[in-house]
Amino acid sequence: MKAAFLHGPRDLRIEPAPPPKPAAGDVVVRVAVAGLCGTDLRIFTGDRPVRYPRVMGHEFVGRVEAVGDDVTRVVVGDRVAVEPNYSCGACPLCREGNRNLCLARVAIGIDVDGCFADVARVPERCCWPAPAGVADEDLVLTEPLAVVVRAVDRAAVREGQTVAVVGVGTLGLLALQVLRARGARVLCVGRTGRRLELARELGAAAVHAARDGSLEAAARAFSGREGVDAVIETAGTPEAVNHALELVRPGGRVVLTGLPHAPSAVSFFSVVRREVTIIGSMIYQDEFA
């Protein structure tokens, strides 16, 4: 087999490697489709350190090629989507149901080798049998979709409410579609014209270019009141966090899904005075299934 090994920042080499053999409870998956996301880019550039050499990649779909002892969930030949995070299952956080917050959580493609290879070895519990009729190219979006579903759930959005999505990358565009399915009216805020056009094509009730400023005015015009009921922030930049706080109404909710890698200067005076609720949303719990 071959795999794309990252030997250091920006040092990616496609090299031969011995095919992995499944240990007890493990599954070997032949990769059919792999996704590329911002986390992969940060690992590639060295902004997110990993132990080298590392095979990146965590969004993927494939077919089970081999199974280890005690595997009962899948069989050879099954088409599966792979959940790329797994927890210890034994710590207080896991026992409380917060396995996404487990301090011993392992991320495939970051802590262990991932899917930028012909085949990948993963724990059985990470393999979810794929429904018939869903193309691999759509199924590979299961992981970012799970992130978005959790964020929307944590925002407690109700039908008829107004919601702003900050960032119109993959997560933002998926959030738009989930929110529309929940009956919300959605304002998308982003930087690039093409992605804002795509957001409109996907059903955004309105779009606004962040570079144009006037975010508060845009939110008031869109919502017909002091701002939107909730904001889903997906960009992961300090600017996006502040944009979210400008858009939300007093008493509203801001859910942060992005992971800023630079300090954020937030006006907590405004947060307190307006009783804005800021909620972190870390990957997913049971949403992947």
PDB file of C-alpha atoms in Angstrom:
ATOM      1  CA  MET A   1       0.000   0.000   0.000  1.00  0.00           C
ATOM      2  CA  LYS A   2       0.924   3.654  -0.225  1.00  0.00           C
ATOM      3  CA  ALA A   3       0.295   6.478   2.205  1.00  0.00           C
ATOM      4  CA  ALA A   4       0.916  10.223   2.330  1.00  0.00           C
ATOM      5  CA  PHE A   5       3.363  10.676   5.212  1.00  0.00           C
ATOM      6  CA  LEU A   6       3.911  14.121   6.689  1.00  0.00           C
ATOM      7  CA  HIS A   7       7.555  14.219   7.825  1.00  0.00           C
ATOM      8  CA  GLY A   8       7.471  17.823   8.987  1.00  0.00           C
ATOM      9  CA  PRO A   9       5.761  21.118   8.155  1.00  0.00           C
ATOM     10  CA  ARG A  10       4.981  21.147   4.406  1.00  0.00           C
ATOM     11  CA  ASP A  11       7.025  17.964   3.921  1.00  0.00           C
ATOM     12  CA  LEU A  12       4.457  15.512   2.538  1.00  0.00           C
ATOM     13  CA  ARG A  13       5.672  12.367   0.779  1.00  0.00           C
ATOM     14  CA  ILE A  14       3.716   9.543  -0.810  1.00  0.00           C
ATOM     15  CA  GLU A  15       5.590   6.424   0.225  1.00  0.00           C
ATOM     16  CA  PRO A  16       5.084   2.667   0.382  1.00  0.00           C
ATOM     17  CA  ALA A  17       4.075   1.281   3.753  1.00  0.00           C
ATOM     18  CA  PRO A  18       3.233  -2.155   5.147  1.00  0.00           C
ATOM     19  CA  PRO A  19      -0.539  -2.703   5.187  1.00  0.00           C
ATOM     20  CA  PRO A  20      -1.929  -2.544   8.726  1.00  0.00           C
ATOM     21  CA  LYS A  21      -3.224  -5.711  10.336  1.00  0.00           C
ATOM     22  CA  PRO A  22      -6.270  -5.460  12.596  1.00  0.00           C
ATOM     23  CA  ALA A  23      -5.742  -6.117  16.287  1.00  0.00           C
ATOM     24  CA  ALA A  24      -8.611  -7.380  18.426  1.00  0.00           C
ATOM     25  CA  GLY A  25     -11.497  -4.938  18.141  1.00  0.00           C
ATOM     26  CA  ASP A  26      -9.983  -3.203  15.133  1.00  0.00           C
ATOM     27  CA  VAL A  27     -11.087  -2.904  11.517  1.00  0.00           C
ATOM     28  CA  VAL A  28      -9.066  -2.231   8.378  1.00  0.00           C
ATOM     29  CA  VAL A  29     -10.935   0.012   5.934  1.00  0.00           C
ATOM     30  CA  ARG A  30      -9.999   0.482   2.279  1.00  0.00           C
ATOM     31  CA  VAL A  31     -10.444   4.205   1.714  1.00  0.00           C
ATOM     32  CA  ALA A  32     -12.891   5.127  -1.055  1.00  0.00           C
ATOM     33  CA  VAL A  33     -13.249   8.875  -0.488  1.00  0.00           C
ATOM     34  CA  ALA A  34     -11.366  11.169   1.887  1.00  0.00           C
ATOM     35  CA  GLY A  35     -12.174  14.754   2.767  1.00  0.00           C
ATOM     36  CA  LEU A  36      -9.743  17.611   3.300  1.00  0.00           C
ATOM     37  CA  CYS A  37     -10.490  20.233   5.944  1.00  0.00           C
ATOM     38  CA  GLY A  38      -8.918  23.201   7.661  1.00  0.00           C
ATOM     39  CA  THR A  39      -7.453  21.024  10.401  1.00  0.00           C
ATOM     40  CA  ASP A  40      -5.499  19.068   7.793  1.00  0.00           C
ATOM     41  CA  LEU A  41      -4.157  22.323   6.373  1.00  0.00           C
ATOM     42  CA  ARG A  42      -3.004  23.508   9.821  1.00  0.00           C
ATOM     43  CA  ILE A  43      -1.278  20.172  10.426  1.00  0.00           C
ATOM     44  CA  PHE A  44       0.394  20.383   7.007  1.00  0.00           C
ATOM     45  CA  THR A  45       1.733  23.892   7.661  1.00  0.00           C
ATOM     46  CA  GLY A  46       2.880  23.021  11.175  1.00  0.00           C
ATOM     47  CA  ASP A  47       0.431  25.345  12.910  1.00  0.00           C
ATOM     48  CA  ARG A  48      -1.059  22.313  14.664  1.00  0.00           C
ATOM     49  CA  PRO A  49       1.817  20.131  15.886  1.00  0.00           C
ATOM     50  CA  VAL A  50       1.713  16.356  15.501  1.00  0.00           C
ATOM     51  CA  ARG A  51       4.245  13.612  15.995  1.00  0.00           C
ATOM     52  CA  TYR A  52       6.112  12.915  12.750  1.00  0.00           C
ATOM     53  CA  PRO A  53       5.864  11.039  10.521  1.00  0.00           C
ATOM     54  CA  ARG A  54       2.084  11.186  10.475  1.00  0.00           C
ATOM     55  CA  VAL A  55      -0.554  10.095   7.990  1.00  0.00           C
ATOM     56  CA  MET A  56      -3.161  12.847   8.098  1.00  0.00           C
ATOM     57  CA  GLY A  57      -6.852  12.654   7.214  1.00  0.00           C
ATOM     58  CA  HIS A  58      -9.922  12.063   9.341  1.00  0.00           C
ATOM     59  CA  GLU A  59     -12.964  12.455   7.071  1.00  0.00           C
ATOM     60  CA  PHE A  60     -13.458   9.254   5.099  1.00  0.00           C
ATOM     61  CA  VAL A  61     -15.651   6.534   3.727  1.00  0.00           C
ATOM     62  CA  GLY A  62     -14.607   3.076   2.619  1.00  0.00           C
ATOM     63  CA  ARG A  63     -15.203  -0.660   2.721  1.00  0.00           C
ATOM     64  CA  VAL A  64     -14.187  -3.039   5.454  1.00  0.00           C
ATOM     65  CA  GLU A  65     -11.275  -5.108   4.182  1.00  0.00           C
ATOM     66  CA  ALA A  66     -10.314  -7.030   7.325  1.00  0.00           C
ATOM     67  CA  VAL A  67     -11.546  -7.390  10.905  1.00  0.00           C
ATOM     68  CA  GLY A  68      -9.804  -8.376  14.110  1.00  0.00           C
ATOM     69  CA  ASP A  69     -10.976 -10.758  16.776  1.00  0.00           C
ATOM     70  CA  ASP A  70     -14.144  -9.865  18.690  1.00  0.00           C
ATOM     71  CA  VAL A  71     -15.464  -7.557  15.952  1.00  0.00           C
ATOM     72  CA  THR A  72     -19.241  -7.941  15.645  1.00  0.00           C
ATOM     73  CA  ARG A  73     -20.487  -4.585  14.409  1.00  0.00           C
ATOM     74  CA  VAL A  74     -19.292  -4.879  10.808  1.00  0.00           C
ATOM     75  CA  VAL A  75     -18.155  -7.588   8.408  1.00  0.00           C
ATOM     76  CA  VAL A  76     -15.765  -7.655   5.476  1.00  0.00           C
ATOM     77  CA  GLY A  77     -17.326  -5.856   2.521  1.00  0.00           C
ATOM     78  CA  ASP A  78     -19.468  -3.433   4.535  1.00  0.00           C
ATOM     79  CA  ARG A  79     -19.407   0.176   3.364  1.00  0.00           C
ATOM     80  CA  VAL A  80     -18.776   2.425   6.350  1.00  0.00           C
ATOM     81  CA  ALA A  81     -18.411   6.037   7.377  1.00  0.00           C
ATOM     82  CA  VAL A  82     -15.680   6.436   9.976  1.00  0.00           C
ATOM     83  CA  GLU A  83     -16.117   8.495  13.138  1.00  0.00           C
ATOM     84  CA  PRO A  84     -12.602   9.849  13.640  1.00  0.00           C
ATOM     85  CA  ASN A  85     -12.634  10.504  17.382  1.00  0.00           C
ATOM     86  CA  TYR A  86     -12.806   7.983  20.188  1.00  0.00           C
ATOM     87  CA  SER A  87     -12.651   8.393  23.947  1.00  0.00           C
ATOM     88  CA  CYS A  88     -11.458   6.252  26.839  1.00  0.00           C
ATOM     89  CA  GLY A  89     -14.997   5.452  28.008  1.00  0.00           C
ATOM     90  CA  ALA A  90     -13.895   5.186  31.636  1.00  0.00           C
ATOM     91  CA  CYS A  91     -13.147   8.682  32.948  1.00  0.00           C
ATOM     92  CA  PRO A  92     -15.737  10.820  34.790  1.00  0.00           C
ATOM     93  CA  LEU A  93     -16.382  12.906  31.669  1.00  0.00           C
ATOM     94  CA  CYS A  94     -17.080   9.819  29.567  1.00  0.00           C
ATOM     95  CA  ARG A  95     -19.299   8.295  32.255  1.00  0.00           C
ATOM     96  CA  GLU A  96     -21.278  11.539  32.380  1.00  0.00           C
ATOM     97  CA  GLY A  97     -21.879  11.310  28.634  1.00  0.00           C
ATOM     98  CA  ASN A  98     -19.338  13.977  27.694  1.00  0.00           C
ATOM     99  CA  ARG A  99     -17.064  11.725  25.681  1.00  0.00           C
ATOM    100  CA  ASN A 100     -16.272  14.568  23.283  1.00  0.00           C
ATOM    101  CA  LEU A 101     -14.532  16.284  26.207  1.00  0.00           C
ATOM    102  CA  CYS A 102     -12.505  13.231  27.288  1.00  0.00           C
ATOM    103  CA  LEU A 103      -8.945  14.290  28.085  1.00  0.00           C
ATOM    104  CA  ALA A 104      -7.695  10.987  26.663  1.00  0.00           C
ATOM    105  CA  ARG A 105      -9.688  11.333  23.426  1.00  0.00           C
ATOM    106  CA  VAL A 106      -7.836  10.094  20.342  1.00  0.00           C
ATOM    107  CA  ALA A 107      -8.236  11.869  17.010  1.00  0.00           C
ATOM    108  CA  ILE A 108      -7.575   9.789  13.903  1.00  0.00           C
ATOM    109  CA  GLY A 109      -5.229  11.589  11.522  1.00  0.00           C
ATOM    110  CA  ILE A 110      -3.846  13.704  14.363  1.00  0.00           C
ATOM    111  CA  ASP A 111      -2.911  11.478  17.299  1.00  0.00           C
ATOM    112  CA  VAL A 112      -2.756   8.289  15.213  1.00  0.00           C
ATOM    113  CA  ASP A 113      -2.414   7.690  11.486  1.00  0.00           C
ATOM    114  CA  GLY A 114      -5.413   8.597   9.374  1.00  0.00           C
ATOM    115  CA  CYS A 115      -6.986   8.083   5.981  1.00  0.00           C
ATOM    116  CA  PHE A 116      -4.627   9.667   3.458  1.00  0.00           C
ATOM    117  CA  ALA A 117      -3.633   6.149   2.504  1.00  0.00           C
ATOM    118  CA  ASP A 118      -4.932   3.170   0.576  1.00  0.00           C
ATOM    119  CA  VAL A 119      -6.186   1.584   3.801  1.00  0.00           C
ATOM    120  CA  ALA A 120      -6.571   2.699   7.412  1.00  0.00           C
ATOM    121  CA  ARG A 121      -6.896   0.815  10.693  1.00  0.00           C
ATOM    122  CA  VAL A 122      -9.541   2.079  13.112  1.00  0.00           C
ATOM    123  CA  PRO A 123     -11.406   0.784  16.161  1.00  0.00           C
ATOM    124  CA  GLU A 124     -14.604  -1.099  15.369  1.00  0.00           C
ATOM    125  CA  ARG A 125     -16.666   1.414  17.348  1.00  0.00           C
ATOM    126  CA  CYS A 126     -15.643   4.126  14.872  1.00  0.00           C
ATOM    127  CA  CYS A 127     -17.266   2.328  11.923  1.00  0.00           C
ATOM    128  CA  TRP A 128     -20.862   3.146  11.043  1.00  0.00           C
ATOM    129  CA  PRO A 129     -22.552   1.096   8.302  1.00  0.00           C
ATOM    130  CA  ALA A 130     -23.487   3.400   5.440  1.00  0.00           C
ATOM    131  CA  PRO A 131     -27.095   3.707   4.260  1.00  0.00           C
ATOM    132  CA  ALA A 132     -27.817   2.574   0.729  1.00  0.00           C
ATOM    133  CA  GLY A 133     -28.463   5.285  -1.811  1.00  0.00           C
ATOM    134  CA  VAL A 134     -26.054   7.844  -0.330  1.00  0.00           C
ATOM    135  CA  ALA A 135     -23.019   8.462  -2.526  1.00  0.00           C
ATOM    136  CA  ASP A 136     -19.538   8.260  -1.023  1.00  0.00           C
ATOM    137  CA  GLU A 137     -18.960  11.893  -1.980  1.00  0.00           C
ATOM    138  CA  ASP A 138     -21.947  12.893   0.166  1.00  0.00           C
ATOM    139  CA  LEU A 139     -21.294  10.440   2.975  1.00  0.00           C
ATOM    140  CA  VAL A 140     -17.794  11.820   3.517  1.00  0.00           C
ATOM    141  CA  LEU A 141     -19.454  14.963   4.898  1.00  0.00           C
ATOM    142  CA  THR A 142     -20.881  13.011   7.845  1.00  0.00           C
ATOM    143  CA  GLU A 143     -18.146  14.191  10.207  1.00  0.00           C
ATOM    144  CA  PRO A 144     -18.487  17.950   9.618  1.00  0.00           C
ATOM    145  CA  LEU A 145     -22.267  17.526   9.508  1.00  0.00           C
ATOM    146  CA  ALA A 146     -22.168  15.940  12.974  1.00  0.00           C
ATOM    147  CA  VAL A 147     -20.203  18.951  14.237  1.00  0.00           C
ATOM    148  CA  VAL A 148     -22.855  21.284  12.863  1.00  0.00           C
ATOM    149  CA  VAL A 149     -25.834  19.308  14.194  1.00  0.00           C
ATOM    150  CA  ARG A 150     -24.387  19.482  17.705  1.00  0.00           C
ATOM    151  CA  ALA A 151     -23.803  23.229  17.395  1.00  0.00           C
ATOM    152  CA  VAL A 152     -27.365  23.848  16.219  1.00  0.00           C
ATOM    153  CA  ASP A 153     -28.718  21.685  19.037  1.00  0.00           C
ATOM    154  CA  ARG A 154     -26.693  23.645  21.589  1.00  0.00           C
ATOM    155  CA  ALA A 155     -28.077  26.877  20.162  1.00  0.00           C
ATOM    156  CA  ALA A 156     -31.597  25.588  20.983  1.00  0.00           C
ATOM    157  CA  VAL A 157     -32.958  27.079  17.774  1.00  0.00           C
ATOM    158  CA  ARG A 158     -36.733  26.995  17.374  1.00  0.00           C
ATOM    159  CA  GLU A 159     -38.812  27.139  14.227  1.00  0.00           C
ATOM    160  CA  GLY A 160     -39.325  30.697  13.019  1.00  0.00           C
ATOM    161  CA  GLN A 161     -36.304  32.140  14.808  1.00  0.00           C
ATOM    162  CA  THR A 162     -33.627  34.190  13.080  1.00  0.00           C
ATOM    163  CA  VAL A 163     -30.083  32.835  13.079  1.00  0.00           C
ATOM    164  CA  ALA A 164     -26.832  34.179  11.678  1.00  0.00           C
ATOM    165  CA  VAL A 165     -24.084  31.861  10.479  1.00  0.00           C
ATOM    166  CA  VAL A 166     -20.629  33.430  10.599  1.00  0.00           C
ATOM    167  CA  GLY A 167     -18.286  31.798   8.113  1.00  0.00           C
ATOM    168  CA  VAL A 168     -19.353  30.213   4.837  1.00  0.00           C
ATOM    169  CA  GLY A 169     -16.880  27.369   4.538  1.00  0.00           C
ATOM    170  CA  THR A 170     -17.942  23.741   4.766  1.00  0.00           C
ATOM    171  CA  LEU A 171     -19.232  24.016   8.337  1.00  0.00           C
ATOM    172  CA  GLY A 172     -21.067  27.251   7.672  1.00  0.00           C
ATOM    173  CA  LEU A 173     -22.810  25.979   4.551  1.00  0.00           C
ATOM    174  CA  LEU A 174     -23.802  22.772   6.328  1.00  0.00           C
ATOM    175  CA  ALA A 175     -25.077  24.805   9.290  1.00  0.00           C
ATOM    176  CA  LEU A 176     -27.212  26.840   6.911  1.00  0.00           C
ATOM    177  CA  GLN A 177     -28.886  23.700   5.597  1.00  0.00           C
ATOM    178  CA  VAL A 178     -29.457  22.183   9.041  1.00  0.00           C
ATOM    179  CA  LEU A 179     -30.957  25.439  10.308  1.00  0.00           C
ATOM    180  CA  ARG A 180     -33.275  25.687   7.315  1.00  0.00           C
ATOM    181  CA  ALA A 181     -34.419  22.122   7.960  1.00  0.00           C
ATOM    182  CA  ARG A 182     -35.241  23.206  11.530  1.00  0.00           C
ATOM    183  CA  GLY A 183     -37.399  26.057  10.238  1.00  0.00           C
ATOM    184  CA  ALA A 184     -35.069  28.973  10.993  1.00  0.00           C
ATOM    185  CA  ARG A 185     -34.490  32.031   8.809  1.00  0.00           C
ATOM    186  CA  VAL A 186     -30.768  32.293   8.169  1.00  0.00           C
ATOM    187  CA  LEU A 187     -28.440  35.217   7.532  1.00  0.00           C
ATOM    188  CA  CYS A 188     -24.989  34.141   6.313  1.00  0.00           C
ATOM    189  CA  VAL A 189     -21.982  36.369   6.967  1.00  0.00           C
ATOM    190  CA  GLY A 190     -18.660  35.740   5.244  1.00  0.00           C
ATOM    191  CA  ARG A 191     -15.746  37.239   3.386  1.00  0.00           C
ATOM    192  CA  THR A 192     -15.815  35.845  -0.146  1.00  0.00           C
ATOM    193  CA  GLY A 193     -18.394  36.720  -2.739  1.00  0.00           C
ATOM    194  CA  ARG A 194     -18.505  33.287  -4.377  1.00  0.00           C
ATOM    195  CA  ARG A 195     -19.239  31.488  -1.117  1.00  0.00           C
ATOM    196  CA  LEU A 196     -21.880  34.023  -0.191  1.00  0.00           C
ATOM    197  CA  GLU A 197     -23.488  33.402  -3.575  1.00  0.00           C
ATOM    198  CA  LEU A 198     -23.409  29.678  -2.836  1.00  0.00           C
ATOM    199  CA  ALA A 199     -25.032  30.326   0.546  1.00  0.00           C
ATOM    200  CA  ARG A 200     -27.843  32.152  -1.201  1.00  0.00           C
ATOM    201  CA  GLU A 201     -28.234  29.268  -3.660  1.00  0.00           C
ATOM    202  CA  LEU A 202     -28.491  26.875  -0.694  1.00  0.00           C
ATOM    203  CA  GLY A 203     -31.338  28.847   0.813  1.00  0.00           C
ATOM    204  CA  ALA A 204     -29.953  31.658   2.945  1.00  0.00           C
ATOM    205  CA  ALA A 205     -32.654  34.274   3.410  1.00  0.00           C
ATOM    206  CA  ALA A 206     -29.944  36.952   3.259  1.00  0.00           C
ATOM    207  CA  VAL A 207     -26.168  37.239   2.990  1.00  0.00           C
ATOM    208  CA  HIS A 208     -23.781  39.949   4.154  1.00  0.00           C
ATOM    209  CA  ALA A 209     -20.107  40.529   3.359  1.00  0.00           C
ATOM    210  CA  ALA A 210     -18.203  41.082   6.592  1.00  0.00           C
ATOM    211  CA  ARG A 211     -15.872  43.559   4.880  1.00  0.00           C
ATOM    212  CA  ASP A 212     -18.848  45.856   4.309  1.00  0.00           C
ATOM    213  CA  GLY A 213     -19.181  46.392   8.068  1.00  0.00           C
ATOM    214  CA  SER A 214     -22.510  47.494   9.567  1.00  0.00           C
ATOM    215  CA  LEU A 215     -23.112  44.032  11.046  1.00  0.00           C
ATOM    216  CA  GLU A 216     -25.442  45.330  13.741  1.00  0.00           C
ATOM    217  CA  ALA A 217     -27.520  47.191  11.161  1.00  0.00           C
ATOM    218  CA  ALA A 218     -27.636  44.112   8.926  1.00  0.00           C
ATOM    219  CA  ALA A 219     -28.807  41.941  11.829  1.00  0.00           C
ATOM    220  CA  ARG A 220     -31.494  44.424  12.826  1.00  0.00           C
ATOM    221  CA  ALA A 221     -32.771  44.769   9.283  1.00  0.00           C
ATOM    222  CA  PHE A 222     -32.833  40.996   8.857  1.00  0.00           C
ATOM    223  CA  SER A 223     -34.484  40.163  12.180  1.00  0.00           C
ATOM    224  CA  GLY A 224     -36.820  43.123  12.486  1.00  0.00           C
ATOM    225  CA  ARG A 225     -35.621  43.674  16.048  1.00  0.00           C
ATOM    226  CA  GLU A 226     -32.392  44.263  18.024  1.00  0.00           C
ATOM    227  CA  GLY A 227     -30.468  41.439  16.367  1.00  0.00           C
ATOM    228  CA  VAL A 228     -30.758  37.751  15.561  1.00  0.00           C
ATOM    229  CA  ASP A 229     -31.893  35.184  18.111  1.00  0.00           C
ATOM    230  CA  ALA A 230     -28.783  33.038  17.765  1.00  0.00           C
ATOM    231  CA  VAL A 231     -25.448  32.920  15.983  1.00  0.00           C
ATOM    232  CA  ILE A 232     -23.489  29.865  14.880  1.00  0.00           C
ATOM    233  CA  GLU A 233     -19.820  30.824  14.496  1.00  0.00           C
ATOM    234  CA  THR A 234     -17.854  28.466  12.236  1.00  0.00           C
ATOM    235  CA  ALA A 235     -14.842  30.456  11.020  1.00  0.00           C
ATOM    236  CA  GLY A 236     -12.553  30.003  14.015  1.00  0.00           C
ATOM    237  CA  THR A 237     -10.999  33.479  13.976  1.00  0.00           C
ATOM    238  CA  PRO A 238     -10.987  36.244  16.605  1.00  0.00           C
ATOM    239  CA  GLU A 239     -12.769  38.507  14.117  1.00  0.00           C
ATOM    240  CA  ALA A 240     -15.544  35.962  13.654  1.00  0.00           C
ATOM    241  CA  VAL A 241     -16.157  35.795  17.402  1.00  0.00           C
ATOM    242  CA  ASN A 242     -16.610  39.552  17.561  1.00  0.00           C
ATOM    243  CA  HIS A 243     -18.791  39.509  14.454  1.00  0.00           C
ATOM    244  CA  ALA A 244     -21.032  36.980  16.185  1.00  0.00           C
ATOM    245  CA  LEU A 245     -21.383  39.239  19.219  1.00  0.00           C
ATOM    246  CA  GLU A 246     -22.294  42.182  16.992  1.00  0.00           C
ATOM    247  CA  LEU A 247     -25.038  40.192  15.280  1.00  0.00           C
ATOM    248  CA  VAL A 248     -26.805  38.675  18.285  1.00  0.00           C
ATOM    249  CA  ARG A 249     -29.647  40.409  20.095  1.00  0.00           C
ATOM    250  CA  PRO A 250     -29.758  41.048  23.845  1.00  0.00           C
ATOM    251  CA  GLY A 251     -30.639  37.764  25.532  1.00  0.00           C
ATOM    252  CA  GLY A 252     -29.504  35.805  22.486  1.00  0.00           C
ATOM    253  CA  ARG A 253     -27.101  32.889  22.137  1.00  0.00           C
ATOM    254  CA  VAL A 254     -23.751  32.569  20.397  1.00  0.00           C
ATOM    255  CA  VAL A 255     -22.387  29.085  19.722  1.00  0.00           C
ATOM    256  CA  LEU A 256     -18.692  28.845  18.902  1.00  0.00           C
ATOM    257  CA  THR A 257     -17.520  25.868  16.841  1.00  0.00           C
ATOM    258  CA  GLY A 258     -14.312  27.313  15.422  1.00  0.00           C
ATOM    259  CA  LEU A 259     -10.980  27.010  17.222  1.00  0.00           C
ATOM    260  CA  PRO A 260      -9.184  30.379  17.055  1.00  0.00           C
ATOM    261  CA  HIS A 261      -5.416  30.006  17.159  1.00  0.00           C
ATOM    262  CA  ALA A 262      -4.902  33.614  18.191  1.00  0.00           C
ATOM    263  CA  PRO A 263      -6.085  35.488  21.294  1.00  0.00           C
ATOM    264  CA  SER A 264      -9.538  37.048  21.043  1.00  0.00           C
ATOM    265  CA  ALA A 265     -10.362  40.441  22.533  1.00  0.00           C
ATOM    266  CA  VAL A 266     -14.006  40.289  23.601  1.00  0.00           C
ATOM    267  CA  SER A 267     -16.014  43.087  25.203  1.00  0.00           C
ATOM    268  CA  PHE A 268     -17.381  41.227  28.204  1.00  0.00           C
ATOM    269  CA  PHE A 269     -19.013  44.472  29.333  1.00  0.00           C
ATOM    270  CA  SER A 270     -21.325  44.133  26.331  1.00  0.00           C
ATOM    271  CA  VAL A 271     -21.814  40.403  26.940  1.00  0.00           C
ATOM    272  CA  VAL A 272     -22.890  40.998  30.545  1.00  0.00           C
ATOM    273  CA  ARG A 273     -24.947  44.109  29.887  1.00  0.00           C
ATOM    274  CA  ARG A 274     -26.906  42.359  27.137  1.00  0.00           C
ATOM    275  CA  GLU A 275     -27.034  38.956  28.876  1.00  0.00           C
ATOM    276  CA  VAL A 276     -25.624  37.191  25.840  1.00  0.00           C
ATOM    277  CA  THR A 277     -25.028  33.472  26.325  1.00  0.00           C
ATOM    278  CA  ILE A 278     -21.766  32.204  24.797  1.00  0.00           C
ATOM    279  CA  ILE A 279     -21.632  28.437  24.303  1.00  0.00           C
ATOM    280  CA  GLY A 280     -18.715  26.311  23.168  1.00  0.00           C
ATOM    281  CA  SER A 281     -19.486  23.318  20.966  1.00  0.00           C
ATOM    282  CA  MET A 282     -16.757  20.675  20.674  1.00  0.00           C
ATOM    283  CA  ILE A 283     -17.092  18.209  17.794  1.00  0.00           C
ATOM    284  CA  TYR A 284     -19.966  15.801  18.630  1.00  0.00           C
ATOM    285  CA  GLN A 285     -21.247  13.151  21.022  1.00  0.00           C
ATOM    286  CA  ASP A 286     -23.882  10.894  19.475  1.00  0.00           C
ATOM    287  CA  GLU A 287     -24.644  13.123  16.501  1.00  0.00           C
ATOM    288  CA  PHE A 288     -22.369  11.134  14.161  1.00  0.00           C
ATOM    289  CA  ALA A 289     -24.713   8.156  14.348  1.00  0.00           C
TER     290      ALA A 289
END
